[in-house]
CSV table of C-alpha atoms in Angstrom, one decimal:
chain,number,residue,atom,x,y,z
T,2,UNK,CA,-9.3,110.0,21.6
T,3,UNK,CA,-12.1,111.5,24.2
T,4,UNK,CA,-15.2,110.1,23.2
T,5,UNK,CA,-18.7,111.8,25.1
T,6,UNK,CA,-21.7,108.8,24.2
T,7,UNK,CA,-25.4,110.2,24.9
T,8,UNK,CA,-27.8,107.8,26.3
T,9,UNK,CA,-28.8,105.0,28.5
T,10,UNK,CA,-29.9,102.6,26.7
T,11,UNK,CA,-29.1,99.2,25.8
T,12,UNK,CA,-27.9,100.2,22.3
T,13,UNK,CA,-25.6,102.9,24.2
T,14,UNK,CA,-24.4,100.1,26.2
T,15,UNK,CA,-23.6,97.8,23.5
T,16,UNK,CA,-21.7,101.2,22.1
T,17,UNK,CA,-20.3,101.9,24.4
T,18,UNK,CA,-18.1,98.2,24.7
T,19,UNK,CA,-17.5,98.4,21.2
T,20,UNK,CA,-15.8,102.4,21.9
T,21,UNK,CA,-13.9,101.1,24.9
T,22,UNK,CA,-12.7,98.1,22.8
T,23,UNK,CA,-11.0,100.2,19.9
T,24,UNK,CA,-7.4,100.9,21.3
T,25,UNK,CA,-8.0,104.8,19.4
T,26,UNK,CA,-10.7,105.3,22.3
T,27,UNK,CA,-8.6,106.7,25.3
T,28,UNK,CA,-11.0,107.8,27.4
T,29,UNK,CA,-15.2,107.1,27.3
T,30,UNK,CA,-17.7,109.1,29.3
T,31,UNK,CA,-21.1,108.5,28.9
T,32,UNK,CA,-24.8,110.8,30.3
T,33,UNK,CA,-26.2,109.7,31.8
T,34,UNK,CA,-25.1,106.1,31.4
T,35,UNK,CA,-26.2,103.5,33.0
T,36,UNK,CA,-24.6,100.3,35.4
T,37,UNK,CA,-23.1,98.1,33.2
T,38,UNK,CA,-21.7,101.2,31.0
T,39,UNK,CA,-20.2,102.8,34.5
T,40,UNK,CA,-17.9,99.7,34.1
T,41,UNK,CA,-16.4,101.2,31.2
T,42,UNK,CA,-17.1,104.7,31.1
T,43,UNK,CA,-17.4,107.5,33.3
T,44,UNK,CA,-20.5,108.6,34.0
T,45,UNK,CA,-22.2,112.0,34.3
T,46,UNK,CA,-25.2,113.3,35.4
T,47,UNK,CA,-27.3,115.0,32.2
T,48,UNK,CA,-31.1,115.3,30.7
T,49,UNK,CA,-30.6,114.3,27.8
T,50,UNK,CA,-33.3,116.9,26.2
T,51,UNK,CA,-31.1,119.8,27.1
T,52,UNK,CA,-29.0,120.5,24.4
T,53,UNK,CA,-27.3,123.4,25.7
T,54,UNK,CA,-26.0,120.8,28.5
T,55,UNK,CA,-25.0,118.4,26.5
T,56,UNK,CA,-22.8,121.1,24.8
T,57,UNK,CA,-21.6,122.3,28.0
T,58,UNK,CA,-20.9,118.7,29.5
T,59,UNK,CA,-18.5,118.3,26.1
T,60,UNK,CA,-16.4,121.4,25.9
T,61,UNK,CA,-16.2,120.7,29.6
T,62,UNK,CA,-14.2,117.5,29.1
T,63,UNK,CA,-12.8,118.4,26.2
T,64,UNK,CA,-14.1,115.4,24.3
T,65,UNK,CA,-12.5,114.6,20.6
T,66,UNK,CA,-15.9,113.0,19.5
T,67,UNK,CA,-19.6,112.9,20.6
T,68,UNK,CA,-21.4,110.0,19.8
T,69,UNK,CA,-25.5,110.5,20.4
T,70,UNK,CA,-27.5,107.4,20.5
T,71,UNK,CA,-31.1,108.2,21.5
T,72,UNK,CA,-33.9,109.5,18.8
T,73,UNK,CA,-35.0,112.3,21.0
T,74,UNK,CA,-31.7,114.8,21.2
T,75,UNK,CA,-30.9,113.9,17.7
T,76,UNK,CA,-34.7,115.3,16.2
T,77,UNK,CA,-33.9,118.0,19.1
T,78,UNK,CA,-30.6,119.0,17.5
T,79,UNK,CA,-28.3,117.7,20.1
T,80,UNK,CA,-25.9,117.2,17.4
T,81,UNK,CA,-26.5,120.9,15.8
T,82,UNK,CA,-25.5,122.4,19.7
T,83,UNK,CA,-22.1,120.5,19.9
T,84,UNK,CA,-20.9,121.5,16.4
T,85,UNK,CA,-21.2,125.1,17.3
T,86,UNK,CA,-18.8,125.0,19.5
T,87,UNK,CA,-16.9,123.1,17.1
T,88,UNK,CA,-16.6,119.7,18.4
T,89,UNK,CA,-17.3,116.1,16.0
T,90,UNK,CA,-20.5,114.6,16.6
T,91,UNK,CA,-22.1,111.0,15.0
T,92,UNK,CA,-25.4,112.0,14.9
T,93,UNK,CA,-27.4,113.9,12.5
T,94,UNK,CA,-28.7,117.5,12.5
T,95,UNK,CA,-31.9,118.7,13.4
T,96,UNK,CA,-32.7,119.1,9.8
T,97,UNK,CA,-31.9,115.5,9.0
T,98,UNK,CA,-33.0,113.5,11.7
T,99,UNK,CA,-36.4,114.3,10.8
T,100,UNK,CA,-36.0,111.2,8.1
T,101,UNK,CA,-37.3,109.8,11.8
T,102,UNK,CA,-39.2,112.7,12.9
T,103,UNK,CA,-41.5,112.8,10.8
T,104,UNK,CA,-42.7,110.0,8.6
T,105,UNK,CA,-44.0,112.0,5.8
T,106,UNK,CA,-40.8,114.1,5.8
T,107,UNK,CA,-39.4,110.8,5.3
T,108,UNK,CA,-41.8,110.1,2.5
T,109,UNK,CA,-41.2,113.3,0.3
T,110,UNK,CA,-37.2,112.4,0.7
T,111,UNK,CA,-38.0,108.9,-0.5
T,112,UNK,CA,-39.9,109.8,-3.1
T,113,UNK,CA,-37.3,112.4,-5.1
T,114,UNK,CA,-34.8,110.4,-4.4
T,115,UNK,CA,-36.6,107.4,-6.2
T,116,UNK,CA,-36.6,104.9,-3.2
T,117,UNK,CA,-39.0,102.2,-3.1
T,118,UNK,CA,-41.6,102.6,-0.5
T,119,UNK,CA,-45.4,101.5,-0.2
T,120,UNK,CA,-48.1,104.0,-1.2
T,121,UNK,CA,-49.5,106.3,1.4
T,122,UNK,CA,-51.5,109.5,2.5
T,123,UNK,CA,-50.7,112.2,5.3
T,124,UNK,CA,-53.7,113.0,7.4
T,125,UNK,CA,-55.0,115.3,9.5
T,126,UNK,CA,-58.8,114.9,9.9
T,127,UNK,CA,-61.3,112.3,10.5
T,128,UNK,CA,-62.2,112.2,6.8
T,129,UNK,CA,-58.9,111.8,5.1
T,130,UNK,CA,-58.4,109.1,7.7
T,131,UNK,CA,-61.4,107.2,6.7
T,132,UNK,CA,-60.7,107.7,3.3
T,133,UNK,CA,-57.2,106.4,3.5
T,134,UNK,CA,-58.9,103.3,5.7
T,135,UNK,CA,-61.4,102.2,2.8
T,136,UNK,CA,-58.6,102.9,0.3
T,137,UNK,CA,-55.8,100.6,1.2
T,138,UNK,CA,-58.2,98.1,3.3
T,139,UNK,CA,-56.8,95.4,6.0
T,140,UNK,CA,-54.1,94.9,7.6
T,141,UNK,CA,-54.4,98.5,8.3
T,142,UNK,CA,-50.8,99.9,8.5
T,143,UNK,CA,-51.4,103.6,10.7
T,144,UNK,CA,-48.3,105.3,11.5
T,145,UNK,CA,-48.2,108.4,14.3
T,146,UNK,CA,-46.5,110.7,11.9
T,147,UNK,CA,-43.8,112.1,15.0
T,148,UNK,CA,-41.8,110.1,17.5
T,149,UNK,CA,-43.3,107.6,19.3
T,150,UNK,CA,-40.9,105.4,21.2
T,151,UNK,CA,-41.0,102.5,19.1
T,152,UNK,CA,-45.0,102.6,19.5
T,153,UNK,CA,-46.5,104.7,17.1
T,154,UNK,CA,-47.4,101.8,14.7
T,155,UNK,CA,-50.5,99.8,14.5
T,156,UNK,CA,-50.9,97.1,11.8
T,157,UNK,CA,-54.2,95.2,12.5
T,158,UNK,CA,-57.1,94.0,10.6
T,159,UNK,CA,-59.3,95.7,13.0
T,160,UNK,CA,-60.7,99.1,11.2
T,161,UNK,CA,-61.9,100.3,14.6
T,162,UNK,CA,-58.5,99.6,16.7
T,163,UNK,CA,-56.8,101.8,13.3
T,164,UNK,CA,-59.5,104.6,13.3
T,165,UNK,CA,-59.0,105.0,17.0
T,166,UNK,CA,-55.1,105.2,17.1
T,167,UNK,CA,-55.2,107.5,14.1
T,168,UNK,CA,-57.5,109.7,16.0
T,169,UNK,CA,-55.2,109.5,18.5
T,170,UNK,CA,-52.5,111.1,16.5
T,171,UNK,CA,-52.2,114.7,15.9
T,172,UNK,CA,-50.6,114.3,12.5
T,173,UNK,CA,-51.0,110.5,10.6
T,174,UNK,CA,-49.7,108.2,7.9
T,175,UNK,CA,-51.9,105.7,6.7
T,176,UNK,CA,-50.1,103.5,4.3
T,177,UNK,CA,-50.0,100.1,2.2
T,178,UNK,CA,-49.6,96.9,3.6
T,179,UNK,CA,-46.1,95.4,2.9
T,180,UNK,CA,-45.9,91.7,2.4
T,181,UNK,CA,-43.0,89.6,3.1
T,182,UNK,CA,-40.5,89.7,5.7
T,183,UNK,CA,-38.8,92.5,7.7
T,184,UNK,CA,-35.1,93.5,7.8
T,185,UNK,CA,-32.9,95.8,9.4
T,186,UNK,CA,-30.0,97.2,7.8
T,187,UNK,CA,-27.8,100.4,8.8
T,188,UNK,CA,-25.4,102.5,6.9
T,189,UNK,CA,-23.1,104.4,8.8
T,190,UNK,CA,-22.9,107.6,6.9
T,191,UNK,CA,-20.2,111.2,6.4
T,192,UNK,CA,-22.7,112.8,4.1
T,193,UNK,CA,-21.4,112.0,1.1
T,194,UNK,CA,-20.6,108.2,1.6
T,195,UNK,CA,-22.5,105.5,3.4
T,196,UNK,CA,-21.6,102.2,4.1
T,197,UNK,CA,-23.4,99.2,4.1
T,198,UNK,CA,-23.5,97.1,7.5
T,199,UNK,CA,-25.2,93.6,7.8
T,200,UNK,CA,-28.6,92.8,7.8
T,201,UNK,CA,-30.3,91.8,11.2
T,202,UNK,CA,-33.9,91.2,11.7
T,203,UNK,CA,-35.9,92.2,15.0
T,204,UNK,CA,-39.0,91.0,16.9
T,205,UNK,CA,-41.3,93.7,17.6
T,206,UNK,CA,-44.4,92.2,18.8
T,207,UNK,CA,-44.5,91.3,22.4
T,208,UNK,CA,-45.2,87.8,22.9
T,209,UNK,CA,-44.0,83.8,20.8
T,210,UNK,CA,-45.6,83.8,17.5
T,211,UNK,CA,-45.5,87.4,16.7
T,212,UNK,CA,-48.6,88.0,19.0
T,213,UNK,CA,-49.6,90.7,20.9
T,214,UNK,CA,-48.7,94.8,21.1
T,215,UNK,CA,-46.1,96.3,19.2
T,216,UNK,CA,-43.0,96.9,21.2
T,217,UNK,CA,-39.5,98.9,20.6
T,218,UNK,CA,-38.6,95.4,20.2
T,219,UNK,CA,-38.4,92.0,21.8
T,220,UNK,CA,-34.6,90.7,20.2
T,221,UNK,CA,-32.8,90.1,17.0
T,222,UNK,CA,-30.0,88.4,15.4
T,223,UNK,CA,-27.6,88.5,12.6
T,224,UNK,CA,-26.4,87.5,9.7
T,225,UNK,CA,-29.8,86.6,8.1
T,226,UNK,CA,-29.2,83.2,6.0
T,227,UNK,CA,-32.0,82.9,4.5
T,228,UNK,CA,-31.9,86.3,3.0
T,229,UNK,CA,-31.3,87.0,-0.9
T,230,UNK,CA,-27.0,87.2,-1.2
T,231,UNK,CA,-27.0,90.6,-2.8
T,232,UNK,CA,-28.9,92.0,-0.4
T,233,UNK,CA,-26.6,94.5,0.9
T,234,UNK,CA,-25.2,95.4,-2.4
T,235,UNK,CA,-29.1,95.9,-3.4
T,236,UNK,CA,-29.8,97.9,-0.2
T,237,UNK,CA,-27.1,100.1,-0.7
T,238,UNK,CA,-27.6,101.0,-4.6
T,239,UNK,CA,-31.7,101.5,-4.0
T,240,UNK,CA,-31.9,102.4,-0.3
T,241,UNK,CA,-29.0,104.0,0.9
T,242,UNK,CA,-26.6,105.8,-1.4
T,243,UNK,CA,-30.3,107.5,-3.1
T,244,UNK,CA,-30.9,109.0,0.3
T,245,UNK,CA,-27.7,110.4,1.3
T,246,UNK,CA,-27.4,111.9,-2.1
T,247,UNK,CA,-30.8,113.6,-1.9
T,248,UNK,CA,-30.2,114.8,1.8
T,249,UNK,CA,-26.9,116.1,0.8
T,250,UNK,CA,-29.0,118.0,-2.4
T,251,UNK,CA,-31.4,118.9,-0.4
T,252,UNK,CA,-28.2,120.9,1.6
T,253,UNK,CA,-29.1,118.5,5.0
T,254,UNK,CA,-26.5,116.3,4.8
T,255,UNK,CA,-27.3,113.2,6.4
T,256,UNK,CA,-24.0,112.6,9.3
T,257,UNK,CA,-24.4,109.6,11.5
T,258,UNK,CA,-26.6,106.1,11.3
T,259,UNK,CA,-29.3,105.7,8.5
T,260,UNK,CA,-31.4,102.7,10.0
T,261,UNK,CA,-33.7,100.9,6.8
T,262,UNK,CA,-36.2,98.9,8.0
T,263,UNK,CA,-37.1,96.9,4.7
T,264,UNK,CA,-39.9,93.9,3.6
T,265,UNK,CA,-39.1,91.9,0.9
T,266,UNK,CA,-41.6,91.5,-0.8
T,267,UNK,CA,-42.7,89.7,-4.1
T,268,UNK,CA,-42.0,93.2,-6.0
T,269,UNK,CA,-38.5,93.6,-4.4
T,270,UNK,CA,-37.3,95.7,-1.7
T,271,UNK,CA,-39.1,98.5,-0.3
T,272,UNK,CA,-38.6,101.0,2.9
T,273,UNK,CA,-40.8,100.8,5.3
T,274,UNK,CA,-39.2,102.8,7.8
T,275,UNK,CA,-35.8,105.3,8.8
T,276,UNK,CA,-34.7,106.0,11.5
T,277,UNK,CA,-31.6,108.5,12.4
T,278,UNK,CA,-30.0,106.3,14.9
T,279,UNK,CA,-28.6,103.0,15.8
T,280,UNK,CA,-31.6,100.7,16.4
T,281,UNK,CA,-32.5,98.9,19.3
T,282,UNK,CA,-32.0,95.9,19.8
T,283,UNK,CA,-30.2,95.3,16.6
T,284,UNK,CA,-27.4,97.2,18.2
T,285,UNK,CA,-26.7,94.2,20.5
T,286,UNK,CA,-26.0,91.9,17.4
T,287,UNK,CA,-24.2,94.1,15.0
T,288,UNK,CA,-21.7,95.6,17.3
T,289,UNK,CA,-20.5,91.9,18.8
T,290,UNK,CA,-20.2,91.1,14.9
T,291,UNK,CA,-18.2,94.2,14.1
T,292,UNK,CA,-14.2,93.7,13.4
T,293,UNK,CA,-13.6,97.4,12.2
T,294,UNK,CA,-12.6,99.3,15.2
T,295,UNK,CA,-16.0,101.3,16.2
T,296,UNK,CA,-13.9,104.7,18.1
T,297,UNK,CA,-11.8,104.8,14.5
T,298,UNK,CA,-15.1,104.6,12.1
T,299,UNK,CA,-17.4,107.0,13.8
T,300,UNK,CA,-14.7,109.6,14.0
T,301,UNK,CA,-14.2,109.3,10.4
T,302,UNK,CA,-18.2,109.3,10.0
T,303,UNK,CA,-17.8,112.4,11.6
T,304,UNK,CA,-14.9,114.5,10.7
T,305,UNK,CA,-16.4,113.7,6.2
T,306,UNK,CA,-13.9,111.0,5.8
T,307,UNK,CA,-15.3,107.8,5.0
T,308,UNK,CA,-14.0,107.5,1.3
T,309,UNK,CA,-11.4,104.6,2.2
T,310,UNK,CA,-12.8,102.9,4.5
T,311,UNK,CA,-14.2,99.1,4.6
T,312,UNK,CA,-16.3,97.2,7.5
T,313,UNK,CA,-15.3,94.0,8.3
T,314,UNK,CA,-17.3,91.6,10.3
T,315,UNK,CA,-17.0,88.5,12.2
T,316,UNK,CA,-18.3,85.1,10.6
T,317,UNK,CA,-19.8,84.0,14.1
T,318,UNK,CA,-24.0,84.4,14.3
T,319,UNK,CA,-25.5,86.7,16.7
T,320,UNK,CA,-28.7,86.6,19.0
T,321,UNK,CA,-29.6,88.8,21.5
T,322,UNK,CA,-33.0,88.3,23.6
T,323,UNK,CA,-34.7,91.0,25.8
T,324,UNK,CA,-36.0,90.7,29.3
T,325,UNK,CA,-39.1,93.3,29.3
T,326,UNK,CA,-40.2,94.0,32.9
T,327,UNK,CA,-44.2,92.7,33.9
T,328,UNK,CA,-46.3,95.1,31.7
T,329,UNK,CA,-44.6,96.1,29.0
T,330,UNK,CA,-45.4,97.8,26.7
T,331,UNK,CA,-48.3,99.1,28.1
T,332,UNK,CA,-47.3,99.8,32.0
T,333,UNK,CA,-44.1,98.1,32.7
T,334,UNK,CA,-43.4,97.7,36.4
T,335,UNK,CA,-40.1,99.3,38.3
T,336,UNK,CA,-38.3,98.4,41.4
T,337,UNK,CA,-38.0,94.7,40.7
T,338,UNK,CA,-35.1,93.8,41.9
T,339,UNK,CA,-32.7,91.7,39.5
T,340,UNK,CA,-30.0,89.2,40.2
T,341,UNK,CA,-27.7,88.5,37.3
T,342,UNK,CA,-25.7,85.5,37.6
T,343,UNK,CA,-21.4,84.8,36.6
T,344,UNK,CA,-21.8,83.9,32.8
T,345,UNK,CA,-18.6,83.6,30.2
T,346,UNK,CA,-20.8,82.7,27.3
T,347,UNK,CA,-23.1,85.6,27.0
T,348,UNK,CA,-23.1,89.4,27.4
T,349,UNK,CA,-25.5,91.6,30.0
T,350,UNK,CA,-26.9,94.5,27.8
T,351,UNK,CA,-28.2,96.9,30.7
T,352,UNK,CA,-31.6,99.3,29.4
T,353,UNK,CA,-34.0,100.1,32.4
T,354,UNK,CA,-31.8,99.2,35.1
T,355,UNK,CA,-30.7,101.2,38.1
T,356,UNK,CA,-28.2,100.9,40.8
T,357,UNK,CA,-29.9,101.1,44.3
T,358,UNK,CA,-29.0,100.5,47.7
T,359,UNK,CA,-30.1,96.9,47.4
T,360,UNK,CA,-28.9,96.3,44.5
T,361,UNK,CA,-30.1,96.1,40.6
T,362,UNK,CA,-33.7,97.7,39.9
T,363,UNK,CA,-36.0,97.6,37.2
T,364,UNK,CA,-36.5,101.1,36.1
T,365,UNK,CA,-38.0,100.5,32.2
T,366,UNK,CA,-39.7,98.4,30.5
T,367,UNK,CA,-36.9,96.5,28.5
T,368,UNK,CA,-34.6,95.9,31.3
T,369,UNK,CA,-31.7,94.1,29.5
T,370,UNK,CA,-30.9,91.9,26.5
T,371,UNK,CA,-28.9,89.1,26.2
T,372,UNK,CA,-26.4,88.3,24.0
T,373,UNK,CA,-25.2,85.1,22.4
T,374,UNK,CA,-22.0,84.6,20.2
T,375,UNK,CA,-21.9,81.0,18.2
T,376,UNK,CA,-20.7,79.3,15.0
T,377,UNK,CA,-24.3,79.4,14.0
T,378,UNK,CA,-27.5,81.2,15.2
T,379,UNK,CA,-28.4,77.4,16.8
T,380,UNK,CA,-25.2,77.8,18.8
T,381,UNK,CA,-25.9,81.4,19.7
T,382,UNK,CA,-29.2,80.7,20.9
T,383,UNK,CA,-28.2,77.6,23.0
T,384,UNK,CA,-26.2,80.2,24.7
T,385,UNK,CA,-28.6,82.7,25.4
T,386,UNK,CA,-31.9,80.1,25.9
T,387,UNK,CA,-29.0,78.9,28.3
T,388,UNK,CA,-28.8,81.8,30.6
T,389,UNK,CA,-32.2,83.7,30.5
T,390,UNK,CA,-33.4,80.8,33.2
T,391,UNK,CA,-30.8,82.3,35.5
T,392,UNK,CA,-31.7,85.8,35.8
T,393,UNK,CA,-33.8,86.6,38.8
T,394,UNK,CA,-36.3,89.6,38.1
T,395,UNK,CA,-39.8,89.1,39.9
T,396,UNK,CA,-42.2,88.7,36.9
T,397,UNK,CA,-40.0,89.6,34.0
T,398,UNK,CA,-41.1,88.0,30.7
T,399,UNK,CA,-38.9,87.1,27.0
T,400,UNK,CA,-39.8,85.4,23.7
T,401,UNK,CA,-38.6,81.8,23.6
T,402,UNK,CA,-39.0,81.6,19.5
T,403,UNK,CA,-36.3,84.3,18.6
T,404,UNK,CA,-34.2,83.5,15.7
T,405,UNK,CA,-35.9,80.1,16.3
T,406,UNK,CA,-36.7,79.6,12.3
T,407,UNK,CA,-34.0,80.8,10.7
T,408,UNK,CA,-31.7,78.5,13.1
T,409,UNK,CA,-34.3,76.0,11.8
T,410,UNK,CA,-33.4,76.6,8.3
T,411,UNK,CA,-36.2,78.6,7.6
């Protein structure tokens, strides 16, 4: 199988391993890549908000399957360009990727299809903003209704800091606070079944302790021990299976990976977010975890043929840490040079990184993420804790505390 993976991400790297690892996967190109996927894919040139090229680049090589991992030529319709021309694609369609397009397209799917979500209101103007404000009270939860590279959120207790980013929006949702903690968990979906993968939690805010800006996020692991057992049987029945039914009602069938970001809170599950595409840096703990072969299950995701098929996973724990460049979020800093060093235990996850003359550059503003494999999430932090002292990149910065409770027990 020819297999054609869009992006340069680390989530496209860490998809890209898995592809290359399933013995079905004969040949991997990936645009426009990056370093550590050129070592095992071939790369190509490609913007990867041209559609038409990423069509092209396809029929070209004559690819069995396109797998699309960014947000951006998903709610473009990437996917909607390659099956004209009649090739497979993991990814959804234009249509259905707005479930992370738009937040209150998201909303009105959630709410016929009877998914638990917190309350909210779509605004437009300074006075259904305010109103929406005084309503719900602090934290303020103020979502940028469109795509906002991982950035469009603000929960704060600070009215003024909300007003102003909702201002700043064009479209907004203002919403209820969710209490308890925050999961991720993906199905991998044909559009007619989904199926269930393992929970993993991220870190969004910058800095230890949960403090300072929002990011795309910081790390993550997986499994979750301290979360309920049933939790994936729970996800599914509420979460998952409701929304592929009502996106395939809806005549939008729903064709790729159905990210739920969930709280549990004190009144059970609820949604706080979608998104149409592996998420970042989850990616980097569920795919080391993953025993089906990936090449095999998103070709069947693709081609409607999902109705046998089971995901198996690996017992080990997973932690993955990222290395954000000196200003992230708000102006991260390129052209740092970085010097990786020889290590067995833990794998190199490349994001904004570029090949130049001299070497490794920084070109983003999450650089890489590391990734540990234990017998616990102690053992696979040990692992990764062990190695971030050894990377050389002027000024780079990571969170020492992930996974740090639950490893802790708690």
């Amino acid at each position: 199988m020819k297999i054609l993976l869009v992006g340069s991400g680390g989530r496209e790297h860490a998809l890209a391993l898995g592809l290359h690892a399933d013995s079905a996967c004969t040949e991997l190109h990936a645009a426009p890549g990056n370093p550590g996927i050129a070592d095992v894919a071939t790369l190509h040139p490609l913007a990867i908000t041209d559609n038409d090229a990423i069509a092209a680049l396809a029929q070209s090589l004559a690819v069995d399957l396109v797998v699309i991992g960014p947000e951006v030529p998903l709610v473009n319709g990437a996917a909607d360009a390659v099956r004209a021309i009649g090739i497979p694609v993991f990814g959804p369609s234009k249509a259905a990727a707005q479930l992370e397009g738009s937040k209150d397209f998201a909303k009105g799917v959630m709410r016929d299809a009877g998914v638990p979500t917190a309350h909210s209101y779509t605004c437009s103007t300074e006075a259904e903003i305010v109103k929406a404000l005084d309503e719900f009270g602090a934290p303020y939860v103020v979502k940028d209704d469109g795509l906002a590279a991982g950035k469009g959120v603000v929960v704060t207790n600070d009215r003024e800091v909300a007003l102003n980013h909702a201002l700043a929006c064009d479209r907004v949702v203002i919403e209820e606070y969710l209490d308890g903690p925050e999961i991720s968990l993906f199905g991998i979906s044909d559009g007619r079944n989904i199926l269930a993968m393992e929970p993993a939690q991220d870190f969004k805010r910058a800095f230890d302790g949960d403090q300072g800006p929002n990011t795309g996020g910081m790390g993550a692991y997986s499994p979750l021990p301290w979360a309920p057992e049933n939790i994936v049987e729970e996800t599914y029945e509420k979460v998952l299976a409701p929304m592929i039914a009502e996106m395939a009602a809806r005549g939008t069938p729903f064709v790729g990976l159905l990210y739920a970001g969930l709280a549990l809170t004190k009144n059970g599950i609820k949604v706080i977010e979608f998104n149409a595409r592996f998420g970042d840096p989850e990616t980097q703990v569920l795919i080391p975890r993953l025993q089906t072969p990936l090449a095999t299950l998103l070709y069947k995701a693709a081609t409607d043929n999902l109705d046998d098929e089971v995901l198996n996973w690996s017992d080990e724990s997973a932690v993955t840490v990222v290395v954000a460049a000196e200003g992230y979020p708000e102006s991260p800093k390129v052209g740092a040079l970085i010097n990786l060093p020889t290590c067995m235990d833990t794998t190199f996850y490349h994001a904004g990184v570029s090949h130049t003359k001299d070497g490794l550059v920084t070109s983003g503003g999450r650089v890489l993420t590391v990734t540990g494999l234990g017998r616990n999430l102690r053992e696979a932090r040990e692992k990764v804790y062990g190695t971030l002292p050894l990377i050389l990149c002027e000024n780079s910065f990571y969170r020492s505390d992930i996974a740090l409770a639950a490893s802790e027990g708690k």
